[in-house]
Short mmCIF file of C-alpha atoms in Angstrom, two decimals:
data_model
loop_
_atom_site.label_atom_id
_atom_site.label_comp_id
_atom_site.label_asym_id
_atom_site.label_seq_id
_atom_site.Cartn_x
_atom_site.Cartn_y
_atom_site.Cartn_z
CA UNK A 1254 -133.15 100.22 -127.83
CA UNK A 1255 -136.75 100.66 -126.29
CA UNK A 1256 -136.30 96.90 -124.63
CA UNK A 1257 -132.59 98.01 -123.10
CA UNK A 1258 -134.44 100.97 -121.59
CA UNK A 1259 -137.08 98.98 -120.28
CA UNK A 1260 -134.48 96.28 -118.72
CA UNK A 1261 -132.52 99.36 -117.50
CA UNK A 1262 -135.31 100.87 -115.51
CA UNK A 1263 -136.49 97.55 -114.02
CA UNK A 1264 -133.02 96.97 -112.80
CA UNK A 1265 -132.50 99.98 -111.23
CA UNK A 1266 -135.85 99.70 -109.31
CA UNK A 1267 -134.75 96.09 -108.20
CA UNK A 1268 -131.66 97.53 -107.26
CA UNK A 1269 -133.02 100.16 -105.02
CA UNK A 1270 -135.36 98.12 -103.44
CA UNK A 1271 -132.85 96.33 -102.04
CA UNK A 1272 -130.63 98.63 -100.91
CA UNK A 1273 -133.94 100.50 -99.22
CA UNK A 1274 -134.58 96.93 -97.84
CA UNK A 1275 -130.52 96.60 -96.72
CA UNK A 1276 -131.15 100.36 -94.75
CA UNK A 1277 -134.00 99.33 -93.07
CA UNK A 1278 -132.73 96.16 -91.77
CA UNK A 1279 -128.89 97.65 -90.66
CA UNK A 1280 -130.76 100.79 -88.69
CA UNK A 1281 -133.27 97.87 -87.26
CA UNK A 1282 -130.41 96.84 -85.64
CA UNK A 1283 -128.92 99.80 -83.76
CA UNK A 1284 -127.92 102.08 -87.18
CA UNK A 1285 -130.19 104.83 -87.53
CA UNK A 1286 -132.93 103.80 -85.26
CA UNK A 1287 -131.44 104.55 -82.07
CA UNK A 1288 -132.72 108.31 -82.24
CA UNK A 1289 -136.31 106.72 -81.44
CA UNK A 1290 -135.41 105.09 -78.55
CA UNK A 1291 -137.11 106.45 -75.12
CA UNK A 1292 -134.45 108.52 -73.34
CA UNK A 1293 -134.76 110.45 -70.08
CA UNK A 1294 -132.90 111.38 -66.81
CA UNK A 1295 -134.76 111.06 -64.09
CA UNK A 1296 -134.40 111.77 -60.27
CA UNK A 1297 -136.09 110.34 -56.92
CA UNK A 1298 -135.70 109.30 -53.34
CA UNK A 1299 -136.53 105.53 -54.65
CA UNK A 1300 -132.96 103.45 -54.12
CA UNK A 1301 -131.92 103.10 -57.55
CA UNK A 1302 -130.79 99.73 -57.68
CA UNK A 1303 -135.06 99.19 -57.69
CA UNK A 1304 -135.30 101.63 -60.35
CA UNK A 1305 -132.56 100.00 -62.57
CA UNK A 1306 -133.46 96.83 -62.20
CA UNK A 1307 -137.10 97.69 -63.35
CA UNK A 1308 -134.94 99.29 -66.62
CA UNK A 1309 -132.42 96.22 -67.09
CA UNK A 1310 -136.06 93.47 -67.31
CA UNK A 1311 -137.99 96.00 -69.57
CA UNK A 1312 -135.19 96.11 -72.39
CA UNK A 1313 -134.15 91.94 -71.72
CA UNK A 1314 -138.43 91.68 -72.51
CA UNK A 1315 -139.27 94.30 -75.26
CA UNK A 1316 -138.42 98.13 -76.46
CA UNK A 1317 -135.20 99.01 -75.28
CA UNK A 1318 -135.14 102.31 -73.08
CA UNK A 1319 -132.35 104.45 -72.12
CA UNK A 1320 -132.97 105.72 -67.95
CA UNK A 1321 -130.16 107.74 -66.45
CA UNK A 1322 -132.09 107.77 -62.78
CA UNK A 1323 -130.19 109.63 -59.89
CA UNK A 1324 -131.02 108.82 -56.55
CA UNK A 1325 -131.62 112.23 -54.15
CA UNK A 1326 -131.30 112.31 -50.46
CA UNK A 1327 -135.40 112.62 -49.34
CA UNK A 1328 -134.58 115.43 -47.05
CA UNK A 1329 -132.24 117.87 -49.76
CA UNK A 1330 -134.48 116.16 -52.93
CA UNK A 1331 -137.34 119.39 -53.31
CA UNK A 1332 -134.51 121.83 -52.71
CA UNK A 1333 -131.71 120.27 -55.33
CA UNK A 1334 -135.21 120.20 -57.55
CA UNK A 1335 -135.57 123.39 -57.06
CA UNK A 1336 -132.16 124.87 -57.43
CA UNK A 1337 -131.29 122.89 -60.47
CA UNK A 1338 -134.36 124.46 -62.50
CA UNK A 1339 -133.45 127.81 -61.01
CA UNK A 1340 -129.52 127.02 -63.15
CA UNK A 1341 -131.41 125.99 -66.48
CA UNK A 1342 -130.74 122.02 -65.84
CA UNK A 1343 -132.23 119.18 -64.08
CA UNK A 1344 -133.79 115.83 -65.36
CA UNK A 1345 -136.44 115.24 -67.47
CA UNK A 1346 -138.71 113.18 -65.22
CA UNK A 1347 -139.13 112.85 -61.35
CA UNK A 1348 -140.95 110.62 -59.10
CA UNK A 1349 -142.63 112.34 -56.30
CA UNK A 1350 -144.67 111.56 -53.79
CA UNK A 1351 -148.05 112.66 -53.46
CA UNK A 1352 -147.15 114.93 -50.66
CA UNK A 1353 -144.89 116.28 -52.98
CA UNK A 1354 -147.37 117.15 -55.64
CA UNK A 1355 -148.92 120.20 -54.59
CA UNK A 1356 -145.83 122.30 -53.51
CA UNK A 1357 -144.10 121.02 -57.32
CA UNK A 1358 -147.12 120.75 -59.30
CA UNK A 1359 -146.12 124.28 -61.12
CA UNK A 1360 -142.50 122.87 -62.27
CA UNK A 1361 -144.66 120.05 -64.15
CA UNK A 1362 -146.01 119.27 -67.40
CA UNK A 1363 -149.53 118.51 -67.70
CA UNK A 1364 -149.92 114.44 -69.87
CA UNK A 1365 -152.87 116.21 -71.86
CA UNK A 1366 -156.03 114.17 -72.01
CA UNK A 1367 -155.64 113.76 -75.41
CA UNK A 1368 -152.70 111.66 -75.20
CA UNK A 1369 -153.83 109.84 -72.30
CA UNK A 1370 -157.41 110.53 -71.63
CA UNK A 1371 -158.74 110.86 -67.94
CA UNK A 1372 -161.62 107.89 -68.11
CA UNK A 1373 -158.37 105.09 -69.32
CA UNK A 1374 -156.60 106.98 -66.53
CA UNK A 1375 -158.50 106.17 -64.00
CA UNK A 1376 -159.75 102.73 -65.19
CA UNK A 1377 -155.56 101.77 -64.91
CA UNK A 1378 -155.54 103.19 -61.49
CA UNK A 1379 -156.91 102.96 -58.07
CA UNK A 1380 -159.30 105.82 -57.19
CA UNK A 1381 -156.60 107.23 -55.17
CA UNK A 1382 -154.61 108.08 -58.44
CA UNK A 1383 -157.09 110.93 -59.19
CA UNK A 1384 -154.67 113.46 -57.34
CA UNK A 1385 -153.04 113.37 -60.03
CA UNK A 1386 -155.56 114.22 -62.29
CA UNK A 1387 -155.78 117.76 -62.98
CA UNK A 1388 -158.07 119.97 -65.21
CA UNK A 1389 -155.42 120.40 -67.90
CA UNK A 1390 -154.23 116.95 -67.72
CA UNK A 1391 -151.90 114.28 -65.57
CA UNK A 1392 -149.85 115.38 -63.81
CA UNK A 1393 -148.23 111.85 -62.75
CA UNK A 1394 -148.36 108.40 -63.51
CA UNK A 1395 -148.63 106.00 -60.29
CA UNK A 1396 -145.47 103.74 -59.60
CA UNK A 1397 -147.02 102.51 -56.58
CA UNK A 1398 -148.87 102.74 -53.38
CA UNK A 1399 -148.07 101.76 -49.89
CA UNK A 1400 -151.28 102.00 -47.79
CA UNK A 1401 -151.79 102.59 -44.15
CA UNK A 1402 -152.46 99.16 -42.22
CA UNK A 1403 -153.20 98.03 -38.92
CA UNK A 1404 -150.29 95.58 -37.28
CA UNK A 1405 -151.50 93.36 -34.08
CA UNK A 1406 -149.74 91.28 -31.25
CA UNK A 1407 -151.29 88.03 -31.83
CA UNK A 1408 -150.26 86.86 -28.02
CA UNK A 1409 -151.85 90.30 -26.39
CA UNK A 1410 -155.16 89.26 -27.89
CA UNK A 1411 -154.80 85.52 -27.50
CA UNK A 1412 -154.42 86.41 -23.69
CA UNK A 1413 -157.48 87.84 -23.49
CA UNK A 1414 -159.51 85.50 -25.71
CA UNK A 1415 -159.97 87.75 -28.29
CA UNK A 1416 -160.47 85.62 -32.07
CA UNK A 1417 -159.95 88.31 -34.41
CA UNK A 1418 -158.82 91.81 -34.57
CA UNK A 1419 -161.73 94.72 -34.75
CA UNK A 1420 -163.11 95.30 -38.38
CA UNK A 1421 -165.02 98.05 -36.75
CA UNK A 1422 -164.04 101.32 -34.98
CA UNK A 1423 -167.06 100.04 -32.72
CA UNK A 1424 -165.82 96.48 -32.15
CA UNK A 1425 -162.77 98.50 -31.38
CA UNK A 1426 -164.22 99.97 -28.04
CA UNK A 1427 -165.92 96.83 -27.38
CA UNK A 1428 -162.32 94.98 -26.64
CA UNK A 1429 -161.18 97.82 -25.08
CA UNK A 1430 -161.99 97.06 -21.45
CA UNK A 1431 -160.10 93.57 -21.81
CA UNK A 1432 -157.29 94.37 -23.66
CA UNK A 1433 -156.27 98.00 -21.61
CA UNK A 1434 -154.17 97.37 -18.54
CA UNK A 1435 -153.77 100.02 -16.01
CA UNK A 1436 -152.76 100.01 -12.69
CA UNK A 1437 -154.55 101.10 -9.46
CA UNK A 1438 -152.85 104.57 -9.82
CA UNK A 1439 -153.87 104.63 -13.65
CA UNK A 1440 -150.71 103.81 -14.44
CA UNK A 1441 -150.46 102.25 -18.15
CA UNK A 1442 -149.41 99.21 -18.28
CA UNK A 1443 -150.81 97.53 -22.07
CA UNK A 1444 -152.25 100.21 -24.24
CA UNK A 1445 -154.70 99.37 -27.18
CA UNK A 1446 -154.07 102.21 -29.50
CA UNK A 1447 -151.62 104.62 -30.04
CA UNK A 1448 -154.70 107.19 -30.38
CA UNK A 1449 -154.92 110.81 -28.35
CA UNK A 1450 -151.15 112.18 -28.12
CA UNK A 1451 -149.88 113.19 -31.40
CA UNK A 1452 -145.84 113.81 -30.51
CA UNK A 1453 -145.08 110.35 -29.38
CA UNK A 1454 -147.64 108.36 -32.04
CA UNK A 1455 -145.65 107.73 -35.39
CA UNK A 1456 -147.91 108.28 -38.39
CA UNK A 1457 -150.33 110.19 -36.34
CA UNK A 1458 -151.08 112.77 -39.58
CA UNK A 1459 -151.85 109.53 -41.56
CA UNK A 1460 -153.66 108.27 -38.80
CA UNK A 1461 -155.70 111.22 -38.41
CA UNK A 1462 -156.03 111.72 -42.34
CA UNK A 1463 -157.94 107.83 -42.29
CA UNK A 1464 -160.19 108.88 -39.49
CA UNK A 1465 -161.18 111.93 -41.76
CA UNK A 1466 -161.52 110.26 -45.29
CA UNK A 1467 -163.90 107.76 -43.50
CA UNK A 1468 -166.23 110.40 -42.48
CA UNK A 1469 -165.99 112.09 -46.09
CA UNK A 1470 -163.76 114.47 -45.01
CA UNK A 1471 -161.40 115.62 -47.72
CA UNK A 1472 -159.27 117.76 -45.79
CA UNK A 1473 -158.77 119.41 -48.69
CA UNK A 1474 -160.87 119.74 -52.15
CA UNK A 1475 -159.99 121.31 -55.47
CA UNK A 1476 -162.33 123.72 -57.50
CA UNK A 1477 -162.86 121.75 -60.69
CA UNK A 1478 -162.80 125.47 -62.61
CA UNK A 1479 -160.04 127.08 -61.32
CA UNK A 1480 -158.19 124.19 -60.26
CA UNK A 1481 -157.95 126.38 -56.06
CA UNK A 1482 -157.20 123.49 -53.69
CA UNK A 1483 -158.85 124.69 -50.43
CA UNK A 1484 -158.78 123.26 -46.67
CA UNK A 1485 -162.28 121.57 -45.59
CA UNK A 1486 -160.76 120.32 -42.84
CA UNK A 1487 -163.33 122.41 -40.59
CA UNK A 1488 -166.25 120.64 -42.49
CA UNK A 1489 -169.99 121.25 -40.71
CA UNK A 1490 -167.99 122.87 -37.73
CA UNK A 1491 -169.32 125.88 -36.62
CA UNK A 1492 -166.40 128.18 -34.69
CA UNK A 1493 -166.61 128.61 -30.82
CA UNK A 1494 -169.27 125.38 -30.93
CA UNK A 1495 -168.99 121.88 -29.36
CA UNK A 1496 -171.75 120.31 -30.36
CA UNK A 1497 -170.96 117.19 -30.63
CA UNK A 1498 -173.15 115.77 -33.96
CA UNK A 1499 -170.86 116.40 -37.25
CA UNK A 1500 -168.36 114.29 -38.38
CA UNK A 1501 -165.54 116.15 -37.79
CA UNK A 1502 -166.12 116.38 -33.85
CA UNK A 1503 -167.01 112.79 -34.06
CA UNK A 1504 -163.07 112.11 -35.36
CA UNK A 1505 -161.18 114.03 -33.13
CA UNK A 1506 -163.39 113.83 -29.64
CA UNK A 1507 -162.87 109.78 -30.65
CA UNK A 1508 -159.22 110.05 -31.20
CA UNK A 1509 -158.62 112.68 -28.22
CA UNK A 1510 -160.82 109.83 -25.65
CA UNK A 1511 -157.99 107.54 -25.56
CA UNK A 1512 -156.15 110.47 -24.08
CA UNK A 1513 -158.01 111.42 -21.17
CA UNK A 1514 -157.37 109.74 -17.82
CA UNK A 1515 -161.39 110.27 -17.11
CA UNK A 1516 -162.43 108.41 -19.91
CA UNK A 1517 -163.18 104.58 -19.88
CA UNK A 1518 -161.32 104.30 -22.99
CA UNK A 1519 -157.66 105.75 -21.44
CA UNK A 1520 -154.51 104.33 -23.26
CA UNK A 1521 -152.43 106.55 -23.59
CA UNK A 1522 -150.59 109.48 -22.81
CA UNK A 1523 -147.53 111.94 -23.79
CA UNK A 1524 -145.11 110.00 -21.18
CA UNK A 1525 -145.30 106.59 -23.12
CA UNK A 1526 -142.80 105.18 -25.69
CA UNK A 1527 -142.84 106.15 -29.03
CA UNK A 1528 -145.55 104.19 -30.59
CA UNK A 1529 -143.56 101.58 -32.72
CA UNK A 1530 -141.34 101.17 -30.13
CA UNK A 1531 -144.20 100.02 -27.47
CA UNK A 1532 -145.52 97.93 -30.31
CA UNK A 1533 -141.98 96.25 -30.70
CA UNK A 1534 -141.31 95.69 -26.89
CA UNK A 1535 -145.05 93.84 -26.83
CA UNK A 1536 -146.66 96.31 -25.00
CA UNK A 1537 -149.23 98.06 -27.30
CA UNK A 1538 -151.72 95.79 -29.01
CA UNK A 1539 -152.26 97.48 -32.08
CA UNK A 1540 -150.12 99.55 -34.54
CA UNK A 1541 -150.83 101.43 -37.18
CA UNK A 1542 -148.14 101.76 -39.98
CA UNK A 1543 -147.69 101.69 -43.72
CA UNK A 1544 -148.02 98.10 -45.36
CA UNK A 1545 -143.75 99.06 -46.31
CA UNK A 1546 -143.07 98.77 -42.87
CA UNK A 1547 -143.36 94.68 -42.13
CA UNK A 1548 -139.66 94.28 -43.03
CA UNK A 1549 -138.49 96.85 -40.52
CA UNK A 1550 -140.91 95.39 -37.80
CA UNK A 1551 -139.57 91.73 -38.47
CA UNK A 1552 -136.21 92.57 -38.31
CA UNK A 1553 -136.24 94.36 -35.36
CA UNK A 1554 -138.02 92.06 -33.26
CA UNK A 1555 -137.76 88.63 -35.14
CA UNK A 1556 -139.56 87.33 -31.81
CA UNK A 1557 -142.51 89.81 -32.25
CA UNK A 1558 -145.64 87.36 -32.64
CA UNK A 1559 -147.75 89.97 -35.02
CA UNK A 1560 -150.22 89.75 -37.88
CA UNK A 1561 -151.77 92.62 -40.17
CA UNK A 1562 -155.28 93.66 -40.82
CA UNK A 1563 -157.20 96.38 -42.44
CA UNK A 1564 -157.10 99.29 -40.41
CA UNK A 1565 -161.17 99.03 -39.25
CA UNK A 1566 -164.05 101.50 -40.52
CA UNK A 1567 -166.96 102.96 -39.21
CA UNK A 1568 -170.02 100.86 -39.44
CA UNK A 1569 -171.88 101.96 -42.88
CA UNK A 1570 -169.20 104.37 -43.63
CA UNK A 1571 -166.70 105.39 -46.62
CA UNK A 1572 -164.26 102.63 -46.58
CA UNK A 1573 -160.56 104.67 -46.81
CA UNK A 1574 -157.07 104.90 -45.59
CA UNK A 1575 -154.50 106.81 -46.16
CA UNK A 1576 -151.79 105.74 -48.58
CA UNK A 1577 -148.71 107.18 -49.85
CA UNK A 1578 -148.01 107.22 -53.79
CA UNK A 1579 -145.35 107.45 -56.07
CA UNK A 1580 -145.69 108.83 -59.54
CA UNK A 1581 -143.34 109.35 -62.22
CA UNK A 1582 -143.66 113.36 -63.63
CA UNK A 1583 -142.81 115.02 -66.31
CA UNK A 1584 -140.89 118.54 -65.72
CA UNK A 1585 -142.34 121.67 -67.45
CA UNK A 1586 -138.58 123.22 -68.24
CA UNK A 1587 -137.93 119.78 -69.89
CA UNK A 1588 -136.85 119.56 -73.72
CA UNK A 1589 -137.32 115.98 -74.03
CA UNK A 1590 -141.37 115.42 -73.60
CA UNK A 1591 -141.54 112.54 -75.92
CA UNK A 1592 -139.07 110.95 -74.37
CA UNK A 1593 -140.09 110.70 -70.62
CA UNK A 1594 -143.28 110.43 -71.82
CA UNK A 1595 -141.99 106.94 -73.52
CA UNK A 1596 -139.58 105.83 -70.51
CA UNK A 1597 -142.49 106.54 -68.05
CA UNK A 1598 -145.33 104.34 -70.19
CA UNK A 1599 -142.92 101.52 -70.48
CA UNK A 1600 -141.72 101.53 -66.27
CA UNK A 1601 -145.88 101.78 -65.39
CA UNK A 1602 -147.25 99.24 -67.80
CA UNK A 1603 -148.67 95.81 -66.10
CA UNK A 1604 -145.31 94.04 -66.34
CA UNK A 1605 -143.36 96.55 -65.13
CA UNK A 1606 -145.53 97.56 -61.86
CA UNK A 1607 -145.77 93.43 -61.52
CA UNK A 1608 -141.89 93.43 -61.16
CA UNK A 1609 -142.22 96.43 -58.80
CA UNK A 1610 -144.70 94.70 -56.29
CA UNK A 1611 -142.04 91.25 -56.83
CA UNK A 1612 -139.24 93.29 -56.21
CA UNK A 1613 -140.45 96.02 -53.44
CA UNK A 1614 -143.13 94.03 -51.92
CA UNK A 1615 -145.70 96.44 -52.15
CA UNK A 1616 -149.01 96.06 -53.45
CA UNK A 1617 -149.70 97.15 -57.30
CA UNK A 1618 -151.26 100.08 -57.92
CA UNK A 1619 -152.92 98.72 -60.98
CA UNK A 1620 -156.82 97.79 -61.13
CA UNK A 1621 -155.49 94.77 -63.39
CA UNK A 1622 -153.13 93.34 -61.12
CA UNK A 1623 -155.03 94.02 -57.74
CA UNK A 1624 -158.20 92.11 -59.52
CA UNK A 1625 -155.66 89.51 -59.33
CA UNK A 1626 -155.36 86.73 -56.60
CA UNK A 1627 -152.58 87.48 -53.65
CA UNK A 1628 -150.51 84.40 -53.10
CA UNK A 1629 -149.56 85.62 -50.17
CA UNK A 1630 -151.33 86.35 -46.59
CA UNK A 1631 -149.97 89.57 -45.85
CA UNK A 1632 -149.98 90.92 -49.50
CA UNK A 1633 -154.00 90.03 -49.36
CA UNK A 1634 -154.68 92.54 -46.76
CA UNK A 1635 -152.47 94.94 -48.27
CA UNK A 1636 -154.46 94.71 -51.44
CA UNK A 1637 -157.71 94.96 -50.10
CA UNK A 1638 -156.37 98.44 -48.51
CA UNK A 1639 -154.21 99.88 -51.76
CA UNK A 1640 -158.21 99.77 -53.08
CA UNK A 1641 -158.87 101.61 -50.54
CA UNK A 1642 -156.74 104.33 -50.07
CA UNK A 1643 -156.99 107.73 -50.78
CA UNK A 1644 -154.62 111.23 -50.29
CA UNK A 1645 -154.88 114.90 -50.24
CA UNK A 1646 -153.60 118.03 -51.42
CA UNK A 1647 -150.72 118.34 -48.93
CA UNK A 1648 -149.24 122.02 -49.40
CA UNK A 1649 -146.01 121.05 -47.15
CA UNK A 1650 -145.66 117.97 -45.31
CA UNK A 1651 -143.26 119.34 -42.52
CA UNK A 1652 -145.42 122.07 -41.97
CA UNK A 1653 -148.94 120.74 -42.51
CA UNK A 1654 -147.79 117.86 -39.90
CA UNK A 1655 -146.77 121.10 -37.13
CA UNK A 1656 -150.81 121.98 -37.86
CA UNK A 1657 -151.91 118.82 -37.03
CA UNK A 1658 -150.04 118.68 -33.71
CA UNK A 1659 -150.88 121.90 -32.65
CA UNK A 1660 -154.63 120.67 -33.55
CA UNK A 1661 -154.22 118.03 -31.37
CA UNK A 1662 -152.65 119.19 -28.56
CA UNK A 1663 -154.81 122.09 -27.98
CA UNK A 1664 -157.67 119.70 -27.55
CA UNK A 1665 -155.84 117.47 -25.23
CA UNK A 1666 -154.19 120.14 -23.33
CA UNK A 1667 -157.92 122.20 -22.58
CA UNK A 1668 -155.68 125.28 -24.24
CA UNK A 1669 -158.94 125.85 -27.04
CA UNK A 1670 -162.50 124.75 -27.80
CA UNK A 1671 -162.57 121.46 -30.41
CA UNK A 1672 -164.08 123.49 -33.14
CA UNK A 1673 -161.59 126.58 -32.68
CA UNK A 1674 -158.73 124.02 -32.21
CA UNK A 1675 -159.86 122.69 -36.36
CA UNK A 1676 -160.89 126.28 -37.58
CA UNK A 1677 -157.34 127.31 -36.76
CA UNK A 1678 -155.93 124.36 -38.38
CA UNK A 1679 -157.96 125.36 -41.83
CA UNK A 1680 -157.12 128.85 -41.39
CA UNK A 1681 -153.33 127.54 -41.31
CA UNK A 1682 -153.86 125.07 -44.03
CA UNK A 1683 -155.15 127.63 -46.15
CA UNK A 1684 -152.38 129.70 -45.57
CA UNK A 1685 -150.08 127.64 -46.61
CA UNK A 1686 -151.85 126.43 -49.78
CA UNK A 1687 -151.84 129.67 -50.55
CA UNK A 1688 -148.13 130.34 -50.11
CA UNK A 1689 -147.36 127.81 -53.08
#
């Protein structure tokens, strides 16, 4: 009887190891196991045919993920945002901007350090992904980055015998006398730069924002404490003085110069095209535009004999530009954490962001991938200035870009002093960091 027992009790632990066995392999494939799979709904301004694609490689490759993504008008996107957390709903993930960030950053939820901690962060990333790196975590996770570069009419400086575009703001001046065309009546005729008028320069505030970062001007910084983002846009300036020596004057009385009809360096003025357009019609020699722009400049003027460069630097200065990034976030009022978190990780590992550049044609924004070769020309520059680039805490970009004008124009105009001109642009930046 003792044997039987024992033969018993063996056979029934045979018996349900196998049938533990048979449970594990059924939910293995697609029984139990699809509770674990990374589910979120996320929205953005990103076409979504880019976004789904991304989704349809990552589960042909490895760990299948579940995306719902809804594409959002760019100009309604903040306000549906907005409303729908107002009504209890909305997704579980967006991807913003980084002009985005500051006005949203309360609606998010903090990637705590101890899940991802801040020195892998930043190792993954270009320096410019620190904006999203806040003292109680991250607050996004970079998609990409399309920097500010500087397009060129090859046949404008071939004309003139110039070899190379400027890699300095210096060399910049130097070419100036032979590649600006006025006539008698200081008339323009060929401009060089699209630098003094704000209203009819597209991407001036980027423009501007470059100029500023190369300096070491913030524009705005962040108390590391309190996490207060504050405007330094008025950096060394002292109010009601002109004197000439910080590096704030040096920016805008260098940007304003190509303004004024009794400077050497003249180019242009508020009666010109509208800067991509004179660049288009061959009549500017250099634009400055995002690295995402090429396509729309090739098809638009197929004929258009143009290169790219990096946008130049000052001689022993910070080497910056501006560049716009997108970052996948996680939304405080969200019930699903674990589960963006997972969809997110898998659309900004290497292979993903690899198929984003491939597919996009923007440069990674990966330290990984940008140590990589470019096997393309253009790509190479674009590269070289996604290391580069930088952003700030933008409170509002409609707004913020009205404070810039008005900057501007009161220089240009006579209406204000330089320094007043940027001590009323902090006051108004302050303002409306404040407001948020």
């Amino acid at each position: 009887m003792k044997n039987v027992s024992t033969f018993q009790i063996a056979f029934l632990a045979v018996f349900i190891l196998i049938a533990i066995v048979g449970i594990a392999v059924f939910a293995g494939f697609g029984g139990s196991s699809r509770a674990a799979v990374p589910k979120a709904t996320v929205w953005g301004t990103v076409p979504g045919y880019y976004i789904n694609e991304m989704v349809r490689n990552i589960n042909i490759r490895s760990t299948v993920i579940e995306v719902v993504y809804i594409e959002k008008d760019p100009e309604t996107f903040q306000a549906e945002f907005v409303n729908a957390l107002a009504e209890g709903v909305g997704p579980d993930a967006v991807l913003l901007t980084d002009d985005m960030l500051y006005s949203q950053k309360n609606k998010l939820q903090p990637i705590p350090y101890t899940l991802f901690p801040q020195r892998d962060y930043l190792n993954t990333f270009i320096d410019g992904a620190s904006i999203f790196a806040s003292k109680d975590g991250i607050l996004g996770i970079p998609l990409s980055i399309d920097p500010m570069v500087m397009y060129y009419n090859k046949n404008i400086l071939a004309r003139n015998a110039v070899s190379r575009p400027p890699q300095t703001w210096k060399e910049m001046t130097q070419i100036a006398p032979v590649l600006i065309q006025r006539t008698d009546t200081s008339n323009i005729v060929q401009s060089l730069v699209p630098f003094g008028e704000y209203s009819n320069v597209k991407n001036a505030k980027e423009i501007l924002a470059t100029l500023f970062f190369q300096t070491g001007n913030n524009i705005t910084e962040q108390n590391e404490m309190t996490g207060e983002v504050f405007s330094v846009i008025d950096k060394d300036l002292e109010r009601g003085q002109d004197v000439g020596g910080t590096p704030t004057e040096s920016v805008l009385n260098f940007y304003t110069s190509f303004a004024n009809p009794s400077k050497a360096l003249y180019t242009w003025n508020r009666s010109l095209p509208n800067s991509e357009d004179a660049f288009l019609n061959g009549n500017l020699a250099f634009y400055f535009g995002y690295a995402g722009e090429i396509q729309r400049i090739q098809d638009k003027n197929p004929n258009l004999n143009f290169d790219v460069a990096q946008i130049p630097q000052e001689e022993g200065g910070v080497p910056n530009v501006y560049g716009k990034m997108t970052a996948f976030a996680i939304v405080k009022n969200s019930k699903n954490f674990n589960g963006a978190l997972g969809v997110i990780s898998k659309l900004t590992e290497k292979a993903s962001i690899e198929l984003w550049r491939d597919t996009y044609n923007l440069p990674p924004v990966r330290r990984d991938l940008l140590a990589e070769p470019a096997d393309d020309p253009y790509m190479t520059v674009f590269y070289r200035s996604a290391i580069q680039s930088k952003s700030w805490h933008d409170p509002n970009p409609v707004e913020s870009d009205i404070v810039f004008r008005d900057m501007i124009e009161s220089i240009t105009s006579g209406r204000d002093k330089l320094s007043n001109a940027v001590g009323d642009a902090k006051l108004k930046l302050d303002r409306l960091l404040k407001s948020k």
